[in-house]
Amino acid sequence: MAQRIAVVGGKPTWRRGMEATVADLGYATATFPAIDVWKPGRGGRLVILFVPDESAVDALVDFTFEYPHIPVVAVVPELELASFAKVVRAGARGAVDDADSIDVLGEVLSSAIQERVSIPLTIAQAMARRVPPPQDIGSTVGDGEADWLRALAGGETVAGLAERIGYSERETYRMLGQLYQRLAVTNRTEAIIW
């Protein structure tokens, strides 16, 4: 027997169209006008929810809180980074643009069932641009400071390091603290990992 997928929200014509599309992908369907009508056992293994506005996002949050084990794929009128992030934060396991092809929908449904997320390339690239690139150690840490971190990673104590570089232990702790601040880390272990 085919897995059952609930098609929820949107206008009746949208639900009928989505129901036919999902059937073409080999799934059985159940349709509901709103997410709060869906009930366990009637709706199936996954929910496809039309999310055109904030009230639908709120309904998505409520649904995923009450049924965290039921994956939801959101269908949005225009899929872009902001709308993708909004529905995923609300609990969706994936999202598609209302105009996406049946193949894209099938891929996203399959990923959601397998507890994975399928992300369009343009959204993945936009997300990656928001993450700062790793810094080259030479641009943030001087040669001597890099040697300090290597020595600490090798097991040298701060007292031993202080003696070797010619500073008091207290001054060495202060200099290491300043180095940790520049690296945006909170302790020696994080600095060594960095």
C-alpha positions as YAML, in Angstrom:
chain: A
units: angstrom
residues:
- id: 1
  name: MET
  ca: [0.00, 0.00, 0.00]
- id: 2
  name: ALA
  ca: [1.29, 3.48, -0.88]
- id: 3
  name: GLN
  ca: [2.33, 5.83, 1.87]
- id: 4
  name: ARG
  ca: [-0.36, 8.36, 2.69]
- id: 5
  name: ILE
  ca: [0.39, 12.07, 2.54]
- id: 6
  name: ALA
  ca: [-1.95, 14.80, 3.74]
- id: 7
  name: VAL
  ca: [-2.40, 17.85, 1.53]
- id: 8
  name: VAL
  ca: [-3.45, 20.79, 3.67]
- id: 9
  name: GLY
  ca: [-4.45, 24.41, 3.16]
- id: 10
  name: GLY
  ca: [-4.82, 26.56, 0.09]
- id: 11
  name: LYS
  ca: [-7.91, 26.79, -2.06]
- id: 12
  name: PRO
  ca: [-9.81, 23.64, -3.05]
- id: 13
  name: THR
  ca: [-8.38, 23.85, -6.58]
- id: 14
  name: TRP
  ca: [-4.83, 23.99, -5.18]
- id: 15
  name: ARG
  ca: [-5.52, 20.96, -2.97]
- id: 16
  name: ARG
  ca: [-6.95, 18.98, -5.90]
- id: 17
  name: GLY
  ca: [-3.95, 19.86, -8.08]
- id: 18
  name: MET
  ca: [-1.49, 18.95, -5.35]
- id: 19
  name: GLU
  ca: [-3.41, 15.75, -4.63]
- id: 20
  name: ALA
  ca: [-3.09, 14.73, -8.31]
- id: 21
  name: THR
  ca: [0.62, 15.62, -8.32]
- id: 22
  name: VAL
  ca: [1.28, 13.61, -5.17]
- id: 23
  name: ALA
  ca: [-0.68, 10.67, -6.62]
- id: 24
  name: ASP
  ca: [1.53, 10.86, -9.74]
- id: 25
  name: LEU
  ca: [4.51, 10.45, -7.40]
- id: 26
  name: GLY
  ca: [3.01, 7.19, -6.10]
- id: 27
  name: TYR
  ca: [1.56, 8.33, -2.78]
- id: 28
  name: ALA
  ca: [-1.97, 8.03, -1.47]
- id: 29
  name: THR
  ca: [-3.46, 11.31, -0.26]
- id: 30
  name: ALA
  ca: [-5.90, 12.81, 2.17]
- id: 31
  name: THR
  ca: [-6.86, 16.46, 1.89]
- id: 32
  name: PHE
  ca: [-7.80, 18.94, 4.59]
- id: 33
  name: PRO
  ca: [-8.76, 22.61, 4.32]
- id: 34
  name: ALA
  ca: [-6.67, 23.58, 7.36]
- id: 35
  name: ILE
  ca: [-3.94, 22.06, 9.50]
- id: 36
  name: ASP
  ca: [-6.08, 22.06, 12.64]
- id: 37
  name: VAL
  ca: [-8.49, 19.61, 10.92]
- id: 38
  name: TRP
  ca: [-5.75, 17.00, 10.46]
- id: 39
  name: LYS
  ca: [-5.91, 14.16, 12.99]
- id: 40
  name: PRO
  ca: [-3.45, 11.34, 13.68]
- id: 41
  name: GLY
  ca: [-4.30, 8.22, 11.74]
- id: 42
  name: ARG
  ca: [-6.30, 10.10, 9.11]
- id: 43
  name: GLY
  ca: [-3.59, 12.23, 7.62]
- id: 44
  name: GLY
  ca: [-0.79, 9.81, 6.92]
- id: 45
  name: ARG
  ca: [2.94, 9.81, 7.20]
- id: 46
  name: LEU
  ca: [3.70, 13.34, 6.00]
- id: 47
  name: VAL
  ca: [1.87, 16.66, 5.60]
- id: 48
  name: ILE
  ca: [2.21, 19.02, 2.65]
- id: 49
  name: LEU
  ca: [1.10, 22.43, 3.90]
- id: 50
  name: PHE
  ca: [0.44, 25.53, 1.83]
- id: 51
  name: VAL
  ca: [2.06, 28.46, 3.69]
- id: 52
  name: PRO
  ca: [1.06, 31.74, 2.03]
- id: 53
  name: ASP
  ca: [1.24, 34.04, 5.07]
- id: 54
  name: GLU
  ca: [2.14, 34.49, 8.75]
- id: 55
  name: SER
  ca: [-1.04, 32.86, 10.05]
- id: 56
  name: ALA
  ca: [-0.08, 29.68, 8.17]
- id: 57
  name: VAL
  ca: [3.42, 29.90, 9.68]
- id: 58
  name: ASP
  ca: [1.84, 30.15, 13.14]
- id: 59
  name: ALA
  ca: [-0.33, 27.11, 12.36]
- id: 60
  name: LEU
  ca: [2.82, 25.25, 11.24]
- id: 61
  name: VAL
  ca: [4.51, 26.06, 14.55]
- id: 62
  name: ASP
  ca: [1.51, 24.79, 16.52]
- id: 63
  name: PHE
  ca: [1.24, 21.61, 14.43]
- id: 64
  name: THR
  ca: [4.93, 20.69, 14.66]
- id: 65
  name: PHE
  ca: [4.87, 21.32, 18.39]
- id: 66
  name: GLU
  ca: [1.90, 18.98, 18.83]
- id: 67
  name: TYR
  ca: [3.06, 16.36, 16.30]
- id: 68
  name: PRO
  ca: [6.87, 16.59, 16.11]
- id: 69
  name: HIS
  ca: [7.10, 13.09, 14.63]
- id: 70
  name: ILE
  ca: [5.03, 14.01, 11.54]
- id: 71
  name: PRO
  ca: [7.22, 15.63, 8.87]
- id: 72
  name: VAL
  ca: [5.86, 18.71, 7.14]
- id: 73
  name: VAL
  ca: [6.85, 20.03, 3.73]
- id: 74
  name: ALA
  ca: [5.84, 23.66, 3.26]
- id: 75
  name: VAL
  ca: [4.72, 24.98, -0.12]
- id: 76
  name: VAL
  ca: [5.32, 28.72, -0.35]
- id: 77
  name: PRO
  ca: [4.29, 31.16, -3.09]
- id: 78
  name: GLU
  ca: [7.89, 32.29, -3.59]
- id: 79
  name: LEU
  ca: [10.76, 30.24, -2.19]
- id: 80
  name: GLU
  ca: [13.72, 32.40, -1.23]
- id: 81
  name: LEU
  ca: [16.15, 32.40, 1.68]
- id: 82
  name: ALA
  ca: [13.85, 34.31, 4.05]
- id: 83
  name: SER
  ca: [10.77, 32.17, 3.37]
- id: 84
  name: PHE
  ca: [12.81, 28.95, 3.52]
- id: 85
  name: ALA
  ca: [14.36, 29.94, 6.85]
- id: 86
  name: LYS
  ca: [10.97, 30.99, 8.24]
- id: 87
  name: VAL
  ca: [9.23, 27.68, 7.52]
- id: 88
  name: VAL
  ca: [12.18, 25.55, 8.62]
- id: 89
  name: ARG
  ca: [12.37, 27.50, 11.90]
- id: 90
  name: ALA
  ca: [8.63, 26.91, 12.26]
- id: 91
  name: GLY
  ca: [9.23, 23.15, 12.03]
- id: 92
  name: ALA
  ca: [9.01, 22.19, 8.35]
- id: 93
  name: ARG
  ca: [11.47, 19.56, 7.17]
- id: 94
  name: GLY
  ca: [11.55, 21.02, 3.70]
- id: 95
  name: ALA
  ca: [10.02, 23.61, 1.41]
- id: 96
  name: VAL
  ca: [9.15, 23.99, -2.23]
- id: 97
  name: ASP
  ca: [8.05, 26.88, -4.36]
- id: 98
  name: ASP
  ca: [4.44, 26.62, -5.50]
- id: 99
  name: ALA
  ca: [5.74, 26.70, -9.09]
- id: 100
  name: ASP
  ca: [8.37, 23.94, -8.66]
- id: 101
  name: SER
  ca: [8.23, 20.84, -10.83]
- id: 102
  name: ILE
  ca: [6.88, 17.48, -9.77]
- id: 103
  name: ASP
  ca: [10.45, 16.14, -9.67]
- id: 104
  name: VAL
  ca: [11.48, 18.79, -7.15]
- id: 105
  name: LEU
  ca: [8.44, 18.05, -5.00]
- id: 106
  name: GLY
  ca: [9.21, 14.32, -5.15]
- id: 107
  name: GLU
  ca: [12.80, 14.91, -4.06]
- id: 108
  name: VAL
  ca: [11.76, 17.11, -1.14]
- id: 109
  name: LEU
  ca: [9.07, 14.63, -0.02]
- id: 110
  name: SER
  ca: [11.52, 11.74, -0.17]
- id: 111
  name: SER
  ca: [14.10, 13.71, 1.81]
- id: 112
  name: ALA
  ca: [11.54, 14.70, 4.47]
- id: 113
  name: ILE
  ca: [10.42, 11.09, 4.91]
- id: 114
  name: GLN
  ca: [14.07, 10.09, 5.39]
- id: 115
  name: GLU
  ca: [14.51, 12.90, 7.95]
- id: 116
  name: ARG
  ca: [16.74, 14.88, 5.62]
- id: 117
  name: VAL
  ca: [16.39, 18.35, 4.14]
- id: 118
  name: SER
  ca: [16.63, 19.07, 0.44]
- id: 119
  name: ILE
  ca: [17.74, 22.65, -0.17]
- id: 120
  name: PRO
  ca: [17.70, 24.42, -3.55]
- id: 121
  name: LEU
  ca: [21.18, 25.43, -4.71]
- id: 122
  name: THR
  ca: [20.38, 29.16, -4.69]
- id: 123
  name: ILE
  ca: [19.27, 28.96, -1.05]
- id: 124
  name: ALA
  ca: [22.29, 26.88, -0.03]
- id: 125
  name: GLN
  ca: [24.57, 29.45, -1.69]
- id: 126
  name: ALA
  ca: [22.78, 32.34, 0.04]
- id: 127
  name: MET
  ca: [23.14, 30.54, 3.38]
- id: 128
  name: ALA
  ca: [26.84, 29.89, 2.74]
- id: 129
  name: ARG
  ca: [27.44, 33.57, 1.94]
- id: 130
  name: ARG
  ca: [26.18, 34.46, 5.42]
- id: 131
  name: VAL
  ca: [28.83, 32.30, 7.13]
- id: 132
  name: PRO
  ca: [32.15, 34.10, 7.37]
- id: 133
  name: PRO
  ca: [35.00, 32.24, 5.69]
- id: 134
  name: PRO
  ca: [37.57, 30.68, 8.00]
- id: 135
  name: GLN
  ca: [40.38, 33.05, 8.82]
- id: 136
  name: ASP
  ca: [43.91, 32.31, 7.82]
- id: 137
  name: ILE
  ca: [45.88, 31.86, 11.02]
- id: 138
  name: GLY
  ca: [48.62, 34.15, 9.68]
- id: 139
  name: SER
  ca: [46.26, 37.12, 9.35]
- id: 140
  name: THR
  ca: [45.06, 36.93, 12.97]
- id: 141
  name: VAL
  ca: [47.93, 35.33, 14.83]
- id: 142
  name: GLY
  ca: [51.57, 36.29, 14.64]
- id: 143
  name: ASP
  ca: [54.29, 33.67, 14.14]
- id: 144
  name: GLY
  ca: [55.25, 33.76, 17.81]
- id: 145
  name: GLU
  ca: [51.64, 33.42, 18.93]
- id: 146
  name: ALA
  ca: [51.13, 30.48, 16.58]
- id: 147
  name: ASP
  ca: [54.19, 28.87, 18.20]
- id: 148
  name: TRP
  ca: [52.62, 29.44, 21.64]
- id: 149
  name: LEU
  ca: [49.45, 27.63, 20.54]
- id: 150
  name: ARG
  ca: [51.48, 24.78, 19.05]
- id: 151
  name: ALA
  ca: [53.45, 24.47, 22.30]
- id: 152
  name: LEU
  ca: [50.26, 24.44, 24.39]
- id: 153
  name: ALA
  ca: [48.74, 21.88, 22.01]
- id: 154
  name: GLY
  ca: [51.86, 19.77, 22.51]
- id: 155
  name: GLY
  ca: [51.31, 19.73, 26.27]
- id: 156
  name: GLU
  ca: [53.50, 22.60, 27.42]
- id: 157
  name: THR
  ca: [52.20, 24.43, 30.50]
- id: 158
  name: VAL
  ca: [51.68, 28.17, 30.64]
- id: 159
  name: ALA
  ca: [54.46, 28.34, 33.25]
- id: 160
  name: GLY
  ca: [56.83, 26.52, 30.88]
- id: 161
  name: LEU
  ca: [55.77, 28.73, 27.99]
- id: 162
  name: ALA
  ca: [56.29, 31.87, 30.09]
- id: 163
  name: GLU
  ca: [59.79, 30.78, 31.05]
- id: 164
  name: ARG
  ca: [60.65, 29.93, 27.44]
- id: 165
  name: ILE
  ca: [59.44, 33.27, 25.99]
- id: 166
  name: GLY
  ca: [60.85, 35.37, 28.83]
- id: 167
  name: TYR
  ca: [57.68, 36.72, 30.47]
- id: 168
  name: SER
  ca: [56.14, 36.20, 33.86]
- id: 169
  name: GLU
  ca: [53.42, 33.59, 34.11]
- id: 170
  name: ARG
  ca: [50.89, 36.32, 34.89]
- id: 171
  name: GLU
  ca: [51.93, 38.37, 31.82]
- id: 172
  name: THR
  ca: [51.76, 35.23, 29.65]
- id: 173
  name: TYR
  ca: [48.20, 34.54, 30.85]
- id: 174
  name: ARG
  ca: [47.29, 38.14, 29.99]
- id: 175
  name: MET
  ca: [48.80, 37.88, 26.49]
- id: 176
  name: LEU
  ca: [47.05, 34.55, 25.90]
- id: 177
  name: GLY
  ca: [43.77, 36.13, 27.03]
- id: 178
  name: GLN
  ca: [44.21, 38.91, 24.47]
- id: 179
  name: LEU
  ca: [44.97, 36.30, 21.82]
- id: 180
  name: TYR
  ca: [41.80, 34.37, 22.73]
- id: 181
  name: GLN
  ca: [39.76, 37.57, 22.38]
- id: 182
  name: ARG
  ca: [41.17, 38.22, 18.90]
- id: 183
  name: LEU
  ca: [40.33, 34.65, 17.92]
- id: 184
  name: ALA
  ca: [36.81, 35.00, 19.40]
- id: 185
  name: VAL
  ca: [37.31, 31.96, 21.61]
- id: 186
  name: THR
  ca: [36.81, 31.59, 25.34]
- id: 187
  name: ASN
  ca: [39.61, 29.27, 26.44]
- id: 188
  name: ARG
  ca: [42.86, 27.54, 25.56]
- id: 189
  name: THR
  ca: [41.19, 24.42, 24.17]
- id: 190
  name: GLU
  ca: [39.07, 26.45, 21.73]
- id: 191
  name: ALA
  ca: [42.14, 28.46, 20.71]
- id: 192
  name: ILE
  ca: [44.11, 25.29, 20.03]
- id: 193
  name: ILE
  ca: [41.24, 23.85, 18.00]
- id: 194
  name: TRP
  ca: [40.94, 27.13, 16.09]
...
